[in-house]
mmCIF file of C-alpha atoms in Angstrom:
data_model
loop_
_atom_site.group_PDB
_atom_site.id
_atom_site.type_symbol
_atom_site.label_atom_id
_atom_site.label_comp_id
_atom_site.label_asym_id
_atom_site.label_seq_id
_atom_site.Cartn_x
_atom_site.Cartn_y
_atom_site.Cartn_z
ATOM 1 C CA MET A 27 19.043 -15.334 -8.940
ATOM 2 C CA LYS A 28 16.405 -18.136 -8.466
ATOM 3 C CA GLU A 29 14.949 -16.794 -5.083
ATOM 4 C CA ILE A 30 14.628 -13.029 -7.289
ATOM 5 C CA GLN A 31 12.839 -15.521 -10.269
ATOM 6 C CA GLU A 32 10.600 -16.924 -7.577
ATOM 7 C CA TYR A 33 10.019 -13.962 -5.672
ATOM 8 C CA GLU A 34 8.587 -11.873 -9.356
ATOM 9 C CA LYS A 35 6.357 -15.032 -10.021
ATOM 10 C CA ASP A 36 4.902 -14.684 -6.375
ATOM 11 C CA ILE A 37 3.917 -11.189 -6.851
ATOM 12 C CA ALA A 38 2.686 -11.521 -9.995
ATOM 13 C CA SER A 39 0.425 -14.340 -8.806
ATOM 14 C CA ILE A 40 -0.465 -12.173 -5.941
ATOM 15 C CA ARG A 41 -1.266 -8.986 -8.942
ATOM 16 C CA ASP A 42 -3.446 -11.502 -10.720
ATOM 17 C CA MET A 43 -5.259 -12.224 -7.817
ATOM 18 C CA MET A 44 -6.304 -8.688 -6.842
ATOM 19 C CA GLU A 45 -6.855 -7.961 -10.461
ATOM 20 C CA ARG A 46 -9.261 -10.921 -10.668
ATOM 21 C CA SER A 47 -11.042 -9.857 -7.193
ATOM 22 C CA ALA A 48 -11.439 -6.370 -8.002
ATOM 23 C CA LYS A 49 -12.329 -6.573 -11.828
ATOM 24 C CA PHE A 50 -14.443 -8.191 -14.156
ATOM 25 C CA ILE A 51 -12.508 -10.077 -16.436
ATOM 26 C CA SER A 52 -14.844 -12.600 -17.456
ATOM 27 C CA LEU A 53 -16.666 -9.860 -20.260
ATOM 28 C CA THR A 54 -15.259 -11.371 -23.887
ATOM 29 C CA GLY A 55 -14.468 -9.741 -27.230
ATOM 30 C CA LEU A 56 -16.582 -12.185 -28.962
ATOM 31 C CA SER A 57 -19.662 -10.723 -26.959
ATOM 32 C CA GLY A 58 -18.838 -7.012 -28.604
ATOM 33 C CA VAL A 59 -18.759 -8.475 -32.127
ATOM 34 C CA LEU A 60 -21.920 -10.244 -31.757
ATOM 35 C CA ALA A 61 -23.584 -7.010 -30.245
ATOM 36 C CA GLY A 62 -22.373 -5.245 -33.002
ATOM 37 C CA LEU A 63 -23.905 -7.627 -35.598
ATOM 38 C CA TYR A 64 -27.008 -7.645 -33.977
ATOM 39 C CA ALA A 65 -27.467 -3.974 -33.916
ATOM 40 C CA LEU A 66 -26.800 -3.308 -37.610
ATOM 41 C CA ALA A 67 -29.628 -6.322 -38.358
ATOM 42 C CA GLY A 68 -31.733 -4.262 -36.227
ATOM 43 C CA ALA A 69 -30.464 -1.049 -37.926
ATOM 44 C CA THR A 70 -31.255 -3.017 -40.893
ATOM 45 C CA ALA A 71 -34.852 -4.119 -40.053
ATOM 46 C CA ALA A 72 -35.871 -0.038 -38.467
ATOM 47 C CA TYR A 73 -34.799 1.177 -41.777
ATOM 48 C CA PHE A 74 -37.010 -0.795 -43.774
ATOM 49 C CA THR A 75 -39.216 -0.337 -41.172
ATOM 50 C CA VAL A 76 -39.320 3.957 -41.618
ATOM 51 C CA HIS A 77 -37.151 4.811 -44.717
ATOM 52 C CA TYR A 78 -37.653 2.608 -46.922
ATOM 53 C CA PRO A 79 -37.504 2.546 -50.171
ATOM 54 C CA ILE A 80 -35.823 6.310 -49.237
ATOM 55 C CA SER A 81 -31.606 6.049 -49.366
ATOM 56 C CA PRO A 82 -30.835 5.869 -45.815
ATOM 57 C CA LEU A 83 -27.557 8.541 -46.271
ATOM 58 C CA LYS A 84 -30.452 11.061 -47.369
ATOM 59 C CA PHE A 85 -31.012 13.542 -44.456
ATOM 60 C CA ARG A 86 -34.518 12.538 -43.052
ATOM 61 C CA ILE A 87 -36.644 16.080 -42.780
ATOM 62 C CA TYR A 88 -39.524 14.166 -40.943
ATOM 63 C CA SER A 89 -40.373 12.498 -37.402
ATOM 64 C CA VAL A 90 -42.337 9.505 -36.997
ATOM 65 C CA ARG A 91 -45.427 9.705 -35.318
ATOM 66 C CA GLU A 92 -47.478 7.104 -35.860
ATOM 67 C CA PRO A 93 -48.049 4.814 -32.843
ATOM 68 C CA ASP A 94 -47.766 1.311 -34.940
ATOM 69 C CA THR A 95 -44.169 2.105 -36.219
ATOM 70 C CA LEU A 96 -42.941 3.649 -32.847
ATOM 71 C CA LEU A 97 -44.033 0.495 -31.144
ATOM 72 C CA ARG A 98 -42.079 -1.844 -34.071
ATOM 73 C CA LEU A 99 -38.689 0.606 -33.535
ATOM 74 C CA ILE A 100 -39.292 0.090 -29.738
ATOM 75 C CA LEU A 101 -39.900 -3.869 -30.400
ATOM 76 C CA ILE A 102 -36.663 -3.779 -32.587
ATOM 77 C CA ALA A 103 -34.486 -2.176 -30.081
ATOM 78 C CA THR A 104 -35.809 -4.539 -27.193
ATOM 79 C CA LEU A 105 -34.924 -7.699 -29.466
ATOM 80 C CA VAL A 106 -31.423 -6.116 -30.291
ATOM 81 C CA ILE A 107 -30.616 -5.430 -26.069
ATOM 82 C CA ILE A 108 -31.988 -8.804 -25.151
ATOM 83 C CA ALA A 109 -29.862 -10.366 -27.714
ATOM 84 C CA SER A 110 -27.137 -8.880 -26.575
ATOM 85 C CA LEU A 111 -27.166 -9.305 -22.973
ATOM 86 C CA ALA A 112 -28.181 -13.224 -23.314
ATOM 87 C CA THR A 113 -25.062 -13.483 -25.759
ATOM 88 C CA GLY A 114 -22.970 -11.618 -23.398
ATOM 89 C CA LEU A 115 -24.070 -13.494 -20.573
ATOM 90 C CA PHE A 116 -23.761 -16.978 -22.017
ATOM 91 C CA LEU A 117 -20.248 -16.297 -23.370
ATOM 92 C CA SER A 118 -19.363 -14.542 -19.884
ATOM 93 C CA SER A 119 -20.160 -17.507 -18.059
ATOM 94 C CA LYS A 120 -18.047 -20.096 -20.525
ATOM 95 C CA LYS A 121 -14.954 -17.699 -19.721
ATOM 96 C CA ALA A 122 -15.709 -17.143 -16.021
ATOM 97 C CA LYS A 123 -15.701 -21.553 -15.862
ATOM 98 C CA LYS A 124 -12.438 -21.309 -17.714
ATOM 99 C CA GLN A 125 -10.957 -18.759 -15.964
ATOM 100 C CA GLY A 126 -12.064 -20.600 -12.471
ATOM 101 C CA VAL A 127 -13.444 -17.826 -11.260
ATOM 102 C CA LYS A 128 -17.156 -16.507 -10.287
ATOM 103 C CA LEU A 129 -19.255 -14.725 -12.759
ATOM 104 C CA TRP A 130 -21.497 -13.104 -9.969
ATOM 105 C CA SER A 131 -18.727 -11.420 -7.771
ATOM 106 C CA ALA A 132 -18.392 -8.315 -6.312
ATOM 107 C CA ALA A 133 -16.680 -7.107 -9.012
ATOM 108 C CA SER A 134 -19.258 -8.025 -11.403
ATOM 109 C CA GLN A 135 -22.137 -6.490 -8.953
ATOM 110 C CA ARG A 136 -20.319 -2.938 -8.714
ATOM 111 C CA MET A 137 -19.851 -3.119 -12.419
ATOM 112 C CA LEU A 138 -23.629 -3.427 -12.959
ATOM 113 C CA LEU A 139 -24.575 -0.786 -9.965
ATOM 114 C CA ASN A 140 -22.392 2.164 -12.037
ATOM 115 C CA VAL A 141 -23.744 1.178 -15.489
ATOM 116 C CA SER A 142 -27.524 0.438 -14.180
ATOM 117 C CA VAL A 143 -27.429 4.523 -12.985
ATOM 118 C CA PRO A 144 -27.061 6.000 -16.374
ATOM 119 C CA LEU A 145 -28.612 3.524 -18.306
ATOM 120 C CA VAL A 146 -31.517 3.256 -16.576
ATOM 121 C CA SER A 147 -31.959 7.224 -16.350
ATOM 122 C CA GLY A 148 -31.109 7.404 -19.878
ATOM 123 C CA GLY A 149 -33.718 4.971 -20.798
ATOM 124 C CA ILE A 150 -36.830 6.824 -19.045
ATOM 125 C CA PHE A 151 -35.018 10.570 -20.263
ATOM 126 C CA ILE A 152 -35.699 8.687 -24.183
ATOM 127 C CA LEU A 153 -39.378 7.754 -23.131
ATOM 128 C CA ILE A 154 -39.674 10.601 -21.797
ATOM 129 C CA MET A 155 -38.472 12.492 -25.205
ATOM 130 C CA LEU A 156 -40.337 10.125 -27.430
ATOM 131 C CA ALA A 157 -43.502 10.635 -25.529
ATOM 132 C CA THR A 158 -43.252 14.533 -25.737
ATOM 133 C CA ASP A 159 -42.216 14.349 -29.508
ATOM 134 C CA HIS A 160 -38.571 15.022 -29.712
ATOM 135 C CA PHE A 161 -37.980 12.096 -31.530
ATOM 136 C CA GLY A 162 -34.694 13.404 -33.506
ATOM 137 C CA LEU A 163 -32.686 13.443 -30.212
ATOM 138 C CA ALA A 164 -33.622 9.903 -29.315
ATOM 139 C CA ALA A 165 -30.413 8.202 -31.233
ATOM 140 C CA PRO A 166 -27.756 10.758 -29.931
ATOM 141 C CA ALA A 167 -29.317 10.411 -26.284
ATOM 142 C CA SER A 168 -28.619 6.584 -26.609
ATOM 143 C CA LEU A 169 -25.273 7.158 -27.821
ATOM 144 C CA ILE A 170 -24.341 9.280 -24.836
ATOM 145 C CA PHE A 171 -25.967 8.030 -21.923
ATOM 146 C CA TYR A 172 -24.491 4.195 -22.963
ATOM 147 C CA GLY A 173 -20.945 6.321 -23.464
ATOM 148 C CA LEU A 174 -21.730 7.511 -19.870
ATOM 149 C CA ALA A 175 -22.405 3.722 -18.424
ATOM 150 C CA LEU A 176 -19.355 2.440 -20.123
ATOM 151 C CA ILE A 177 -17.232 5.364 -18.517
ATOM 152 C CA GLN A 178 -18.881 4.630 -15.428
ATOM 153 C CA GLY A 179 -18.076 0.448 -15.235
ATOM 154 C CA SER A 180 -14.889 0.781 -16.993
ATOM 155 C CA ALA A 181 -13.689 0.706 -13.385
ATOM 156 C CA ASN A 182 -14.338 -2.553 -13.239
ATOM 157 C CA THR A 183 -13.214 -4.358 -15.921
ATOM 158 C CA PHE A 184 -11.001 -3.616 -19.215
ATOM 159 C CA ASP A 185 -9.327 -0.094 -19.878
ATOM 160 C CA GLU A 186 -10.863 -0.868 -23.724
ATOM 161 C CA ILE A 187 -14.507 0.006 -22.403
ATOM 162 C CA ARG A 188 -13.531 3.627 -21.295
ATOM 163 C CA TYR A 189 -12.499 4.207 -24.258
ATOM 164 C CA LEU A 190 -15.291 2.911 -26.237
ATOM 165 C CA GLY A 191 -17.549 5.072 -24.454
ATOM 166 C CA TYR A 192 -15.769 8.035 -25.169
ATOM 167 C CA SER A 193 -16.343 7.267 -28.899
ATOM 168 C CA GLN A 194 -20.057 6.648 -28.109
ATOM 169 C CA ILE A 195 -20.397 10.145 -26.312
ATOM 170 C CA ILE A 196 -18.317 12.282 -29.206
ATOM 171 C CA LEU A 197 -20.894 10.065 -31.832
ATOM 172 C CA GLY A 198 -23.408 11.383 -29.628
ATOM 173 C CA LEU A 199 -22.837 14.668 -29.887
ATOM 174 C CA VAL A 200 -22.323 15.162 -33.574
ATOM 175 C CA SER A 201 -25.163 12.820 -34.103
ATOM 176 C CA ALA A 202 -27.254 15.669 -32.041
ATOM 177 C CA MET A 203 -25.894 18.208 -34.787
ATOM 178 C CA LEU A 204 -27.202 15.906 -37.376
ATOM 179 C CA PRO A 205 -30.600 14.473 -35.866
ATOM 180 C CA GLY A 206 -31.627 13.603 -39.439
ATOM 181 C CA TYR A 207 -29.350 10.923 -39.896
ATOM 182 C CA GLY A 208 -29.758 9.121 -36.664
ATOM 183 C CA LEU A 209 -30.179 6.228 -37.878
ATOM 184 C CA ILE A 210 -26.864 6.422 -39.126
ATOM 185 C CA PHE A 211 -25.174 7.377 -36.101
ATOM 186 C CA TRP A 212 -26.838 4.855 -34.167
ATOM 187 C CA SER A 213 -25.507 2.183 -36.509
ATOM 188 C CA LEU A 214 -22.303 3.470 -35.953
ATOM 189 C CA GLY A 215 -22.322 3.639 -32.428
ATOM 190 C CA PHE A 216 -24.030 0.439 -31.416
ATOM 191 C CA GLY A 217 -22.799 -1.512 -34.188
ATOM 192 C CA VAL A 218 -19.303 -0.789 -36.223
ATOM 193 C CA LEU A 219 -17.664 0.494 -32.960
ATOM 194 C CA HIS A 220 -18.747 -2.583 -30.950
ATOM 195 C CA ILE A 221 -17.489 -4.932 -33.378
ATOM 196 C CA VAL A 222 -14.438 -2.835 -33.710
ATOM 197 C CA TYR A 223 -14.104 -2.783 -29.808
ATOM 198 C CA GLY A 224 -14.784 -6.091 -29.493
ATOM 199 C CA ALA A 225 -12.439 -7.837 -32.114
ATOM 200 C CA ILE A 226 -9.485 -5.732 -30.328
ATOM 201 C CA MET A 227 -10.425 -7.178 -27.165
ATOM 202 C CA HIS A 228 -11.217 -10.730 -28.613
ATOM 203 C CA ASN A 229 -7.160 -10.605 -30.005
ATOM 204 C CA LYS A 230 -6.017 -9.145 -26.439
ATOM 205 C CA TYR A 231 -7.269 -10.991 -23.836
ATOM 206 C CA ASP A 232 -9.447 -14.049 -25.324
ATOM 207 C CA LYS A 233 -6.924 -15.671 -27.155
#
């Protein structure tokens, strides 16, 4: 009986080592929660830049065409992305040290490669839409391409990331049918969904 228990422990240890080498497990739920909060803060700043004093729940029938306003929105989005990436790297680095694994491993490199294709192509596509005055589809496109990136990267990290990707794509498709509510859907996708999934991952993996 004792030998069987030791055998099962050895199998569990081997399985854990294989998972550590194949998947990027240093991703933290807290970084997802904070990224969601950053996104909501950015959405609030965007609202005061574009909508205020009109209610954000009111259907918007006009497009943002002023170059100064577009630059401010791009700056807000850039700051949100930088803050989210910096926080994610910092917290993942701490978790990796605690786990005794390398942050820049083969698994993290594969994940970065997988997510970079839809993210870069999506970013270029959105810039093309903005340059050609297709402003109403910028928010849906960002949600859809981000969802595709999450699904691509989920093969090398936690499974919950895949379901977050599905949720982002669905939200993006609904947003495409209601382009006047782009800021609301952007807030739900990058803000609320990040907070919800981040909290789930934190309770499941980080405690």
